[in-house]
């Protein structure tokens, strides 16, 4: 089509449409046509002259660079190198996917090549959820996070259902344009509207279930760059309890404070005898129902090489240290419960593929204050047990971006999700707003209420439908009280996880092997004349 003859403008349009659809400023309906200009550009290049691969890659890189930079430029507030690495490398990976699609599209018919692209993209998104360079922020299913009414069926599919929906719409729209099938407009509208109508029906008919618990979420609003790591833990704890005093009632049972709010490194073994522990014991004596779920920066020393793990940090001969970003749960029980954050931020909390890279480049970690070292994780998702047997999931910061990961808490019988985070690194940008909105998807997938405590915004309560019931503002010292429902039902997605991605992998492999064994087709085979 003449409209898409200028491939550079087509690629630019794709990048802008993707960015304009993204939360929390965009409108996600645009994403159902966002890839069509880039697909048309690839098609035009495929039937054109020389340097086809280079042109396809360059156009794709430009489109995805626009999308990445507009949506996640705010990473620069934490670290310039981290922002450049995340955006440039993620853009490169996306563009290479498109180049691989181009190679297969030259050998098979249009429908098979589009199915290959869809399954390839889904597998790429799954890779971004599990490998050491994990960065799933721009996984397509996340685009609806600000519109939870549109994707209530995520309780069955997770975000991969959204990715599949988006790609089916784009592929169908592109195919109809290529084949000049103007009569397919109605079918294109149905592809978008049927899942949407189904979701709206689910939204109106679903009601939060389970008995309720009263929760307070604290927002201390401490500057992590200048103040956080200089304030003694005891002073921090006193300040948090003063905030709690303004809202606590005889019915309050859970008091949440942000990730690493106790920031002065303290060995786990010493916490039981610390002044903070004594202060909290005294508070519980005055408020017997009170139970604390707080974040802490902690560590353990390791002297036995047999106990060293890949994430242990070497100090000197016969001495290693395990550093933790952890959650503590403290109530009337003499022993406290703990959980170690296990989905770590790349370059800040872990060095990817440390056994391979550290001998080559050293401990190249980004300094955001506190301890500059790889954090030690745990295999299982711990669930904290309250005085009356209530189960709460301690989800720490970045972990709330991972759908199947969060289901691990629910499989271990978590009845509501407690997210503790520190969103101050990105200043007042889209970063902390997008992070909050992604939590809305976790509520739908698991049908669990969420209580969210953020250091400097946004703290919130989210219901089982993904609605934000109440919230704070950014950059204010405050606290919020609300109710959470306790749900014991495990959704289809909780039980089966990212099955769409697992199903996509063999399909992608078969189509790839089929494609590379075929001869290249003449342009008339895939481009109607």
mmCIF file of N, CA, C and O in Angstrom, residues 46-135:
data_model
loop_
_atom_site.group_PDB
_atom_site.id
_atom_site.type_symbol
_atom_site.label_atom_id
_atom_site.label_comp_id
_atom_site.label_asym_id
_atom_site.label_seq_id
_atom_site.Cartn_x
_atom_site.Cartn_y
_atom_site.Cartn_z
ATOM 1 N N UNK A 46 10.869 -6.536 1.722
ATOM 2 C CA UNK A 46 11.051 -7.900 1.236
ATOM 3 C C UNK A 46 10.913 -8.009 -0.278
ATOM 4 O O UNK A 46 11.513 -8.880 -0.910
ATOM 5 N N UNK A 47 10.121 -7.154 -0.878
ATOM 6 C CA UNK A 47 9.913 -7.219 -2.333
ATOM 7 C C UNK A 47 10.715 -6.154 -3.065
ATOM 8 O O UNK A 47 10.533 -5.954 -4.267
ATOM 9 N N UNK A 48 11.600 -5.474 -2.312
ATOM 10 C CA UNK A 48 12.366 -4.382 -2.914
ATOM 11 C C UNK A 48 13.741 -4.858 -3.330
ATOM 12 O O UNK A 48 13.973 -6.048 -3.537
ATOM 13 N N UNK A 49 14.685 -3.934 -3.347
ATOM 14 C CA UNK A 49 16.012 -4.227 -3.872
ATOM 15 C C UNK A 49 16.950 -4.883 -2.892
ATOM 16 O O UNK A 49 16.607 -5.852 -2.217
ATOM 17 N N UNK A 50 18.148 -4.332 -2.759
ATOM 18 C CA UNK A 50 19.231 -4.968 -1.999
ATOM 19 C C UNK A 50 19.202 -4.553 -0.535
ATOM 20 O O UNK A 50 18.415 -3.720 -0.111
ATOM 21 N N UNK A 51 20.126 -5.153 0.218
ATOM 22 C CA UNK A 51 20.324 -4.869 1.654
ATOM 23 C C UNK A 51 19.028 -5.030 2.446
ATOM 24 O O UNK A 51 18.728 -4.238 3.340
ATOM 25 N N UNK A 52 18.293 -6.067 2.138
ATOM 26 C CA UNK A 52 16.995 -6.249 2.782
ATOM 27 C C UNK A 52 17.129 -6.486 4.280
ATOM 28 O O UNK A 52 16.403 -5.889 5.080
ATOM 29 N N UNK A 53 18.032 -7.359 4.680
ATOM 30 C CA UNK A 53 18.174 -7.682 6.097
ATOM 31 C C UNK A 53 18.573 -6.458 6.910
ATOM 32 O O UNK A 53 18.034 -6.211 8.003
ATOM 33 N N UNK A 54 19.528 -5.697 6.403
ATOM 34 C CA UNK A 54 19.979 -4.506 7.109
ATOM 35 C C UNK A 54 18.846 -3.500 7.251
ATOM 36 O O UNK A 54 18.649 -2.897 8.312
ATOM 37 N N UNK A 55 18.074 -3.319 6.194
ATOM 38 C CA UNK A 55 16.970 -2.348 6.240
ATOM 39 C C UNK A 55 15.867 -2.812 7.191
ATOM 40 O O UNK A 55 15.298 -2.007 7.936
ATOM 41 N N UNK A 56 15.545 -4.102 7.150
ATOM 42 C CA UNK A 56 14.531 -4.626 8.081
ATOM 43 C C UNK A 56 14.978 -4.422 9.513
ATOM 44 O O UNK A 56 14.211 -3.940 10.366
ATOM 45 N N UNK A 57 16.237 -4.781 9.795
ATOM 46 C CA UNK A 57 16.739 -4.632 11.158
ATOM 47 C C UNK A 57 16.760 -3.167 11.581
ATOM 48 O O UNK A 57 16.348 -2.825 12.691
ATOM 49 N N UNK A 58 17.230 -2.272 10.709
ATOM 50 C CA UNK A 58 17.339 -0.852 11.056
ATOM 51 C C UNK A 58 15.968 -0.248 11.337
ATOM 52 O O UNK A 58 15.791 0.514 12.297
ATOM 53 N N UNK A 59 14.987 -0.582 10.521
ATOM 54 C CA UNK A 59 13.638 -0.060 10.737
ATOM 55 C C UNK A 59 13.038 -0.588 12.036
ATOM 56 O O UNK A 59 12.408 0.153 12.792
ATOM 57 N N UNK A 60 13.239 -1.872 12.274
ATOM 58 C CA UNK A 60 12.713 -2.466 13.504
ATOM 59 C C UNK A 60 13.407 -1.856 14.721
ATOM 60 O O UNK A 60 12.756 -1.542 15.730
ATOM 61 N N UNK A 61 14.724 -1.684 14.621
ATOM 62 C CA UNK A 61 15.456 -1.107 15.753
ATOM 63 C C UNK A 61 14.953 0.302 16.048
ATOM 64 O O UNK A 61 14.757 0.668 17.215
ATOM 65 N N UNK A 62 14.727 1.078 15.026
ATOM 66 C CA UNK A 62 14.247 2.452 15.207
ATOM 67 C C UNK A 62 12.865 2.458 15.874
ATOM 68 O O UNK A 62 12.611 3.225 16.805
ATOM 69 N N UNK A 63 11.970 1.593 15.400
ATOM 70 C CA UNK A 63 10.618 1.528 15.970
ATOM 71 C C UNK A 63 10.662 1.161 17.443
ATOM 72 O O UNK A 63 10.023 1.815 18.285
ATOM 73 N N UNK A 64 11.408 0.130 17.769
ATOM 74 C CA UNK A 64 11.439 -0.347 19.151
ATOM 75 C C UNK A 64 12.246 0.578 20.057
ATOM 76 O O UNK A 64 11.990 0.649 21.267
ATOM 77 N N UNK A 65 13.213 1.300 19.483
ATOM 78 C CA UNK A 65 13.960 2.271 20.275
ATOM 79 C C UNK A 65 13.039 3.409 20.722
ATOM 80 O O UNK A 65 13.098 3.857 21.876
ATOM 81 N N UNK A 66 12.192 3.878 19.826
ATOM 82 C CA UNK A 66 11.227 4.922 20.181
ATOM 83 C C UNK A 66 10.348 4.442 21.327
ATOM 84 O O UNK A 66 10.133 5.164 22.315
ATOM 85 N N UNK A 67 9.836 3.232 21.194
ATOM 86 C CA UNK A 67 8.951 2.662 22.229
ATOM 87 C C UNK A 67 9.678 2.544 23.571
ATOM 88 O O UNK A 67 9.175 2.989 24.612
ATOM 89 N N UNK A 68 10.865 1.961 23.557
ATOM 90 C CA UNK A 68 11.611 1.757 24.799
ATOM 91 C C UNK A 68 11.971 3.078 25.467
ATOM 92 O O UNK A 68 11.797 3.230 26.685
ATOM 93 N N UNK A 69 12.458 4.034 24.705
ATOM 94 C CA UNK A 69 12.910 5.286 25.301
ATOM 95 C C UNK A 69 11.756 6.101 25.869
ATOM 96 O O UNK A 69 11.862 6.651 26.974
ATOM 97 N N UNK A 70 10.657 6.175 25.144
ATOM 98 C CA UNK A 70 9.537 6.981 25.622
ATOM 99 C C UNK A 70 8.923 6.379 26.881
ATOM 100 O O UNK A 70 8.518 7.105 27.796
ATOM 101 N N UNK A 71 8.875 5.065 26.952
ATOM 102 C CA UNK A 71 8.177 4.419 28.072
ATOM 103 C C UNK A 71 9.067 4.190 29.292
ATOM 104 O O UNK A 71 8.559 4.156 30.417
ATOM 105 N N UNK A 72 10.374 4.031 29.104
ATOM 106 C CA UNK A 72 11.230 3.695 30.257
ATOM 107 C C UNK A 72 12.459 4.587 30.377
ATOM 108 O O UNK A 72 13.446 4.208 31.007
ATOM 109 N N UNK A 73 12.414 5.785 29.816
ATOM 110 C CA UNK A 73 13.536 6.718 29.937
ATOM 111 C C UNK A 73 13.823 7.066 31.395
ATOM 112 O O UNK A 73 14.953 7.424 31.750
ATOM 113 N N UNK A 74 12.793 6.961 32.238
ATOM 114 C CA UNK A 74 12.908 7.368 33.641
ATOM 115 C C UNK A 74 13.953 6.572 34.422
ATOM 116 O O UNK A 74 14.346 6.974 35.523
ATOM 117 N N UNK A 75 14.417 5.460 33.865
ATOM 118 C CA UNK A 75 15.496 4.712 34.520
ATOM 119 C C UNK A 75 16.747 5.556 34.711
ATOM 120 O O UNK A 75 17.595 5.248 35.568
ATOM 121 N N UNK A 76 16.860 6.622 33.934
ATOM 122 C CA UNK A 76 18.028 7.491 34.042
ATOM 123 C C UNK A 76 18.136 8.125 35.423
ATOM 124 O O UNK A 76 19.223 8.488 35.876
ATOM 125 N N UNK A 77 17.005 8.250 36.115
ATOM 126 C CA UNK A 77 17.026 8.840 37.458
ATOM 127 C C UNK A 77 17.750 7.949 38.453
ATOM 128 O O UNK A 77 18.236 8.439 39.486
ATOM 129 N N UNK A 78 17.811 6.654 38.171
ATOM 130 C CA UNK A 78 18.563 5.745 39.020
ATOM 131 C C UNK A 78 20.008 5.628 38.553
ATOM 132 O O UNK A 78 20.944 5.689 39.356
ATOM 133 N N UNK A 79 20.187 5.489 37.220
ATOM 134 C CA UNK A 79 21.541 5.328 36.699
ATOM 135 C C UNK A 79 21.524 5.491 35.182
ATOM 136 O O UNK A 79 20.701 4.875 34.492
ATOM 137 N N UNK A 80 22.403 6.320 34.654
ATOM 138 C CA UNK A 80 22.476 6.558 33.211
ATOM 139 C C UNK A 80 22.858 5.291 32.462
ATOM 140 O O UNK A 80 22.229 4.930 31.463
ATOM 141 N N UNK A 81 23.893 4.596 32.950
ATOM 142 C CA UNK A 81 24.325 3.378 32.275
ATOM 143 C C UNK A 81 23.211 2.329 32.277
ATOM 144 O O UNK A 81 22.966 1.654 31.282
ATOM 145 N N UNK A 82 22.535 2.187 33.425
ATOM 146 C CA UNK A 82 21.449 1.223 33.511
ATOM 147 C C UNK A 82 20.339 1.529 32.537
ATOM 148 O O UNK A 82 19.776 0.623 31.905
ATOM 149 N N UNK A 83 19.995 2.809 32.385
ATOM 150 C CA UNK A 83 18.958 3.204 31.434
ATOM 151 C C UNK A 83 19.379 2.874 30.007
ATOM 152 O O UNK A 83 18.610 2.304 29.228
ATOM 153 N N UNK A 84 20.606 3.230 29.648
ATOM 154 C CA UNK A 84 21.086 2.970 28.287
ATOM 155 C C UNK A 84 21.151 1.478 28.005
ATOM 156 O O UNK A 84 20.747 1.016 26.928
ATOM 157 N N UNK A 85 21.645 0.713 28.978
ATOM 158 C CA UNK A 85 21.755 -0.731 28.775
ATOM 159 C C UNK A 85 20.381 -1.357 28.579
ATOM 160 O O UNK A 85 20.163 -2.129 27.646
ATOM 161 N N UNK A 86 19.445 -1.020 29.461
ATOM 162 C CA UNK A 86 18.111 -1.605 29.375
ATOM 163 C C UNK A 86 17.435 -1.252 28.059
ATOM 164 O O UNK A 86 16.851 -2.118 27.386
ATOM 165 N N UNK A 87 17.508 0.000 27.666
ATOM 166 C CA UNK A 87 16.812 0.435 26.455
ATOM 167 C C UNK A 87 17.491 -0.046 25.176
ATOM 168 O O UNK A 87 16.821 -0.546 24.272
ATOM 169 N N UNK A 88 18.804 0.097 25.100
ATOM 170 C CA UNK A 88 19.501 -0.267 23.868
ATOM 171 C C UNK A 88 19.538 -1.777 23.658
ATOM 172 O O UNK A 88 19.327 -2.267 22.532
ATOM 173 N N UNK A 89 19.775 -2.531 24.727
ATOM 174 C CA UNK A 89 19.845 -3.986 24.588
ATOM 175 C C UNK A 89 18.456 -4.575 24.348
ATOM 176 O O UNK A 89 18.285 -5.463 23.507
ATOM 177 N N UNK A 90 17.461 -4.090 25.065
ATOM 178 C CA UNK A 90 16.108 -4.597 24.851
ATOM 179 C C UNK A 90 15.640 -4.281 23.433
ATOM 180 O O UNK A 90 14.990 -5.100 22.777
ATOM 181 N N UNK A 91 15.965 -3.093 22.954
ATOM 182 C CA UNK A 91 15.647 -2.731 21.574
ATOM 183 C C UNK A 91 16.339 -3.663 20.592
ATOM 184 O O UNK A 91 15.741 -4.113 19.601
ATOM 185 N N UNK A 92 17.604 -3.967 20.855
ATOM 186 C CA UNK A 92 18.349 -4.877 19.979
ATOM 187 C C UNK A 92 17.679 -6.249 19.930
ATOM 188 O O UNK A 92 17.500 -6.826 18.842
ATOM 189 N N UNK A 93 17.302 -6.780 21.070
ATOM 190 C CA UNK A 93 16.671 -8.100 21.104
ATOM 191 C C UNK A 93 15.360 -8.098 20.326
ATOM 192 O O UNK A 93 15.075 -9.023 19.556
ATOM 193 N N UNK A 94 14.552 -7.061 20.516
ATOM 194 C CA UNK A 94 13.278 -6.972 19.795
ATOM 195 C C UNK A 94 13.503 -6.887 18.287
ATOM 196 O O UNK A 94 12.786 -7.518 17.500
ATOM 197 N N UNK A 95 14.491 -6.113 17.884
ATOM 198 C CA UNK A 95 14.752 -5.962 16.450
ATOM 199 C C UNK A 95 15.274 -7.256 15.840
ATOM 200 O O UNK A 95 14.986 -7.566 14.667
ATOM 201 N N UNK A 96 16.034 -8.021 16.606
ATOM 202 C CA UNK A 96 16.525 -9.311 16.101
ATOM 203 C C UNK A 96 15.375 -10.302 15.930
ATOM 204 O O UNK A 96 15.401 -11.131 15.010
ATOM 205 N N UNK A 97 14.371 -10.217 16.784
ATOM 206 C CA UNK A 97 13.179 -11.042 16.591
ATOM 207 C C UNK A 97 12.541 -10.736 15.250
ATOM 208 O O UNK A 97 12.137 -11.643 14.517
ATOM 209 N N UNK A 98 12.436 -9.469 14.944
ATOM 210 C CA UNK A 98 11.802 -9.069 13.693
ATOM 211 C C UNK A 98 12.642 -9.490 12.492
ATOM 212 O O UNK A 98 12.111 -9.852 11.437
ATOM 213 N N UNK A 99 13.956 -9.439 12.653
ATOM 214 C CA UNK A 99 14.838 -9.891 11.573
ATOM 215 C C UNK A 99 14.675 -11.394 11.346
ATOM 216 O O UNK A 99 14.675 -11.865 10.193
ATOM 217 N N UNK A 100 14.519 -12.153 12.422
ATOM 218 C CA UNK A 100 14.305 -13.593 12.286
ATOM 219 C C UNK A 100 12.964 -13.874 11.612
ATOM 220 O O UNK A 100 12.866 -14.771 10.767
ATOM 221 N N UNK A 101 11.952 -13.115 11.969
ATOM 222 C CA UNK A 101 10.654 -13.239 11.283
ATOM 223 C C UNK A 101 10.821 -12.970 9.790
ATOM 224 O O UNK A 101 10.251 -13.681 8.943
ATOM 225 N N UNK A 102 11.593 -11.951 9.440
ATOM 226 C CA UNK A 102 11.840 -11.618 8.035
ATOM 227 C C UNK A 102 12.455 -12.806 7.286
ATOM 228 O O UNK A 102 12.060 -13.120 6.151
ATOM 229 N N UNK A 103 13.408 -13.474 7.912
ATOM 230 C CA UNK A 103 14.062 -14.613 7.272
ATOM 231 C C UNK A 103 13.093 -15.765 7.032
ATOM 232 O O UNK A 103 13.135 -16.417 5.977
ATOM 233 N N UNK A 104 12.219 -16.023 7.994
ATOM 234 C CA UNK A 104 11.247 -17.099 7.831
ATOM 235 C C UNK A 104 10.154 -16.708 6.845
ATOM 236 O O UNK A 104 9.683 -17.536 6.047
ATOM 237 N N UNK A 105 9.768 -15.436 6.856
ATOM 238 C CA UNK A 105 8.693 -14.971 5.968
ATOM 239 C C UNK A 105 9.076 -15.082 4.500
ATOM 240 O O UNK A 105 8.193 -15.135 3.631
ATOM 241 N N UNK A 106 10.373 -15.125 4.190
ATOM 242 C CA UNK A 106 10.815 -15.279 2.806
ATOM 243 C C UNK A 106 10.677 -16.710 2.306
ATOM 244 O O UNK A 106 10.825 -16.969 1.114
ATOM 245 N N UNK A 107 10.364 -17.631 3.239
ATOM 246 C CA UNK A 107 10.373 -19.044 2.877
ATOM 247 C C UNK A 107 9.022 -19.736 3.024
ATOM 248 O O UNK A 107 8.829 -20.819 2.476
ATOM 249 N N UNK A 108 8.126 -19.163 3.798
ATOM 250 C CA UNK A 108 6.820 -19.793 4.010
ATOM 251 C C UNK A 108 5.726 -18.788 3.702
ATOM 252 O O UNK A 108 5.984 -17.596 3.512
ATOM 253 N N UNK A 109 4.505 -19.267 3.659
ATOM 254 C CA UNK A 109 3.416 -18.348 3.325
ATOM 255 C C UNK A 109 3.147 -17.372 4.473
ATOM 256 O O UNK A 109 3.640 -17.533 5.589
ATOM 257 N N UNK A 110 2.312 -16.379 4.167
ATOM 258 C CA UNK A 110 2.110 -15.280 5.096
ATOM 259 C C UNK A 110 1.524 -15.729 6.432
ATOM 260 O O UNK A 110 1.932 -15.268 7.497
ATOM 261 N N UNK A 111 0.572 -16.639 6.403
ATOM 262 C CA UNK A 111 -0.083 -17.068 7.634
ATOM 263 C C UNK A 111 0.907 -17.784 8.551
ATOM 264 O O UNK A 111 0.983 -17.501 9.750
ATOM 265 N N UNK A 112 1.691 -18.710 7.988
ATOM 266 C CA UNK A 112 2.664 -19.432 8.808
ATOM 267 C C UNK A 112 3.731 -18.497 9.369
ATOM 268 O O UNK A 112 4.159 -18.647 10.520
ATOM 269 N N UNK A 113 4.149 -17.532 8.566
ATOM 270 C CA UNK A 113 5.177 -16.609 9.057
ATOM 271 C C UNK A 113 4.649 -15.748 10.194
ATOM 272 O O UNK A 113 5.379 -15.444 11.134
ATOM 273 N N UNK A 114 3.368 -15.374 10.132
ATOM 274 C CA UNK A 114 2.782 -14.573 11.210
ATOM 275 C C UNK A 114 2.607 -15.404 12.480
ATOM 276 O O UNK A 114 2.821 -14.902 13.587
ATOM 277 N N UNK A 115 2.221 -16.653 12.321
ATOM 278 C CA UNK A 115 2.136 -17.532 13.493
ATOM 279 C C UNK A 115 3.520 -17.689 14.122
ATOM 280 O O UNK A 115 3.664 -17.681 15.357
ATOM 281 N N UNK A 116 4.541 -17.811 13.281
ATOM 282 C CA UNK A 116 5.916 -17.897 13.800
ATOM 283 C C UNK A 116 6.271 -16.644 14.590
ATOM 284 O O UNK A 116 6.837 -16.729 15.692
ATOM 285 N N UNK A 117 5.937 -15.467 14.055
ATOM 286 C CA UNK A 117 6.258 -14.220 14.740
ATOM 287 C C UNK A 117 5.546 -14.140 16.088
ATOM 288 O O UNK A 117 6.148 -13.734 17.093
ATOM 289 N N UNK A 118 4.289 -14.517 16.126
ATOM 290 C CA UNK A 118 3.527 -14.454 17.376
ATOM 291 C C UNK A 118 4.142 -15.364 18.430
ATOM 292 O O UNK A 118 4.362 -14.956 19.577
ATOM 293 N N UNK A 119 4.417 -16.604 18.056
ATOM 294 C CA UNK A 119 4.983 -17.547 19.037
ATOM 295 C C UNK A 119 6.407 -17.161 19.421
ATOM 296 O O UNK A 119 6.815 -17.338 20.582
ATOM 297 N N UNK A 120 7.160 -16.622 18.470
ATOM 298 C CA UNK A 120 8.512 -16.171 18.758
ATOM 299 C C UNK A 120 8.487 -15.039 19.782
ATOM 300 O O UNK A 120 9.273 -15.023 20.746
ATOM 301 N N UNK A 121 7.575 -14.094 19.610
ATOM 302 C CA UNK A 121 7.493 -12.964 20.535
ATOM 303 C C UNK A 121 7.077 -13.426 21.935
ATOM 304 O O UNK A 121 7.611 -12.959 22.933
ATOM 305 N N UNK A 122 6.139 -14.342 21.992
ATOM 306 C CA UNK A 122 5.700 -14.874 23.288
ATOM 307 C C UNK A 122 6.866 -15.578 23.985
ATOM 308 O O UNK A 122 7.066 -15.399 25.203
ATOM 309 N N UNK A 123 7.647 -16.345 23.248
ATOM 310 C CA UNK A 123 8.809 -17.018 23.849
ATOM 311 C C UNK A 123 9.843 -16.000 24.333
ATOM 312 O O UNK A 123 10.476 -16.196 25.380
ATOM 313 N N UNK A 124 10.011 -14.927 23.585
ATOM 314 C CA UNK A 124 10.922 -13.857 24.011
ATOM 315 C C UNK A 124 10.453 -13.234 25.323
ATOM 316 O O UNK A 124 11.261 -12.994 26.234
ATOM 317 N N UNK A 125 9.154 -12.983 25.435
ATOM 318 C CA UNK A 125 8.636 -12.420 26.676
ATOM 319 C C UNK A 125 8.827 -13.379 27.845
ATOM 320 O O UNK A 125 9.123 -12.953 28.969
ATOM 321 N N UNK A 126 8.659 -14.660 27.588
ATOM 322 C CA UNK A 126 8.886 -15.637 28.655
ATOM 323 C C UNK A 126 10.352 -15.658 29.073
ATOM 324 O O UNK A 126 10.676 -15.742 30.271
ATOM 325 N N UNK A 127 11.247 -15.552 28.101
ATOM 326 C CA UNK A 127 12.675 -15.481 28.412
ATOM 327 C C UNK A 127 12.962 -14.293 29.325
ATOM 328 O O UNK A 127 13.737 -14.402 30.286
ATOM 329 N N UNK A 128 12.303 -13.180 29.064
ATOM 330 C CA UNK A 128 12.512 -11.980 29.871
ATOM 331 C C UNK A 128 12.000 -12.140 31.304
ATOM 332 O O UNK A 128 12.291 -11.308 32.160
ATOM 333 N N UNK A 129 11.243 -13.166 31.556
ATOM 334 C CA UNK A 129 10.749 -13.428 32.902
ATOM 335 C C UNK A 129 11.659 -14.359 33.691
ATOM 336 O O UNK A 129 11.542 -14.448 34.918
ATOM 337 N N UNK A 130 12.579 -15.061 33.002
ATOM 338 C CA UNK A 130 13.310 -16.122 33.693
ATOM 339 C C UNK A 130 14.836 -16.000 33.627
ATOM 340 O O UNK A 130 15.520 -16.583 34.467
ATOM 341 N N UNK A 131 15.388 -15.258 32.649
ATOM 342 C CA UNK A 131 16.855 -15.255 32.549
ATOM 343 C C UNK A 131 17.453 -14.156 33.414
ATOM 344 O O UNK A 131 16.746 -13.319 33.980
ATOM 345 N N UNK A 132 18.773 -14.164 33.554
ATOM 346 C CA UNK A 132 19.449 -13.242 34.466
ATOM 347 C C UNK A 132 19.362 -11.783 34.023
ATOM 348 O O UNK A 132 19.481 -10.880 34.845
ATOM 349 N N UNK A 133 19.173 -11.531 32.727
ATOM 350 C CA UNK A 133 19.010 -10.170 32.229
ATOM 351 C C UNK A 133 17.527 -9.804 32.124
ATOM 352 O O UNK A 133 17.128 -9.044 31.255
ATOM 353 N N UNK A 134 16.768 -10.326 33.034
ATOM 354 C CA UNK A 134 15.318 -10.179 33.009
ATOM 355 C C UNK A 134 14.884 -8.710 33.003
ATOM 356 O O UNK A 134 15.306 -7.919 33.851
ATOM 357 N N UNK A 135 14.001 -8.374 32.054
ATOM 358 C CA UNK A 135 13.431 -7.024 31.961
ATOM 359 C C UNK A 135 12.063 -7.126 31.274
ATOM 360 O O UNK A 135 11.905 -6.810 30.099
#
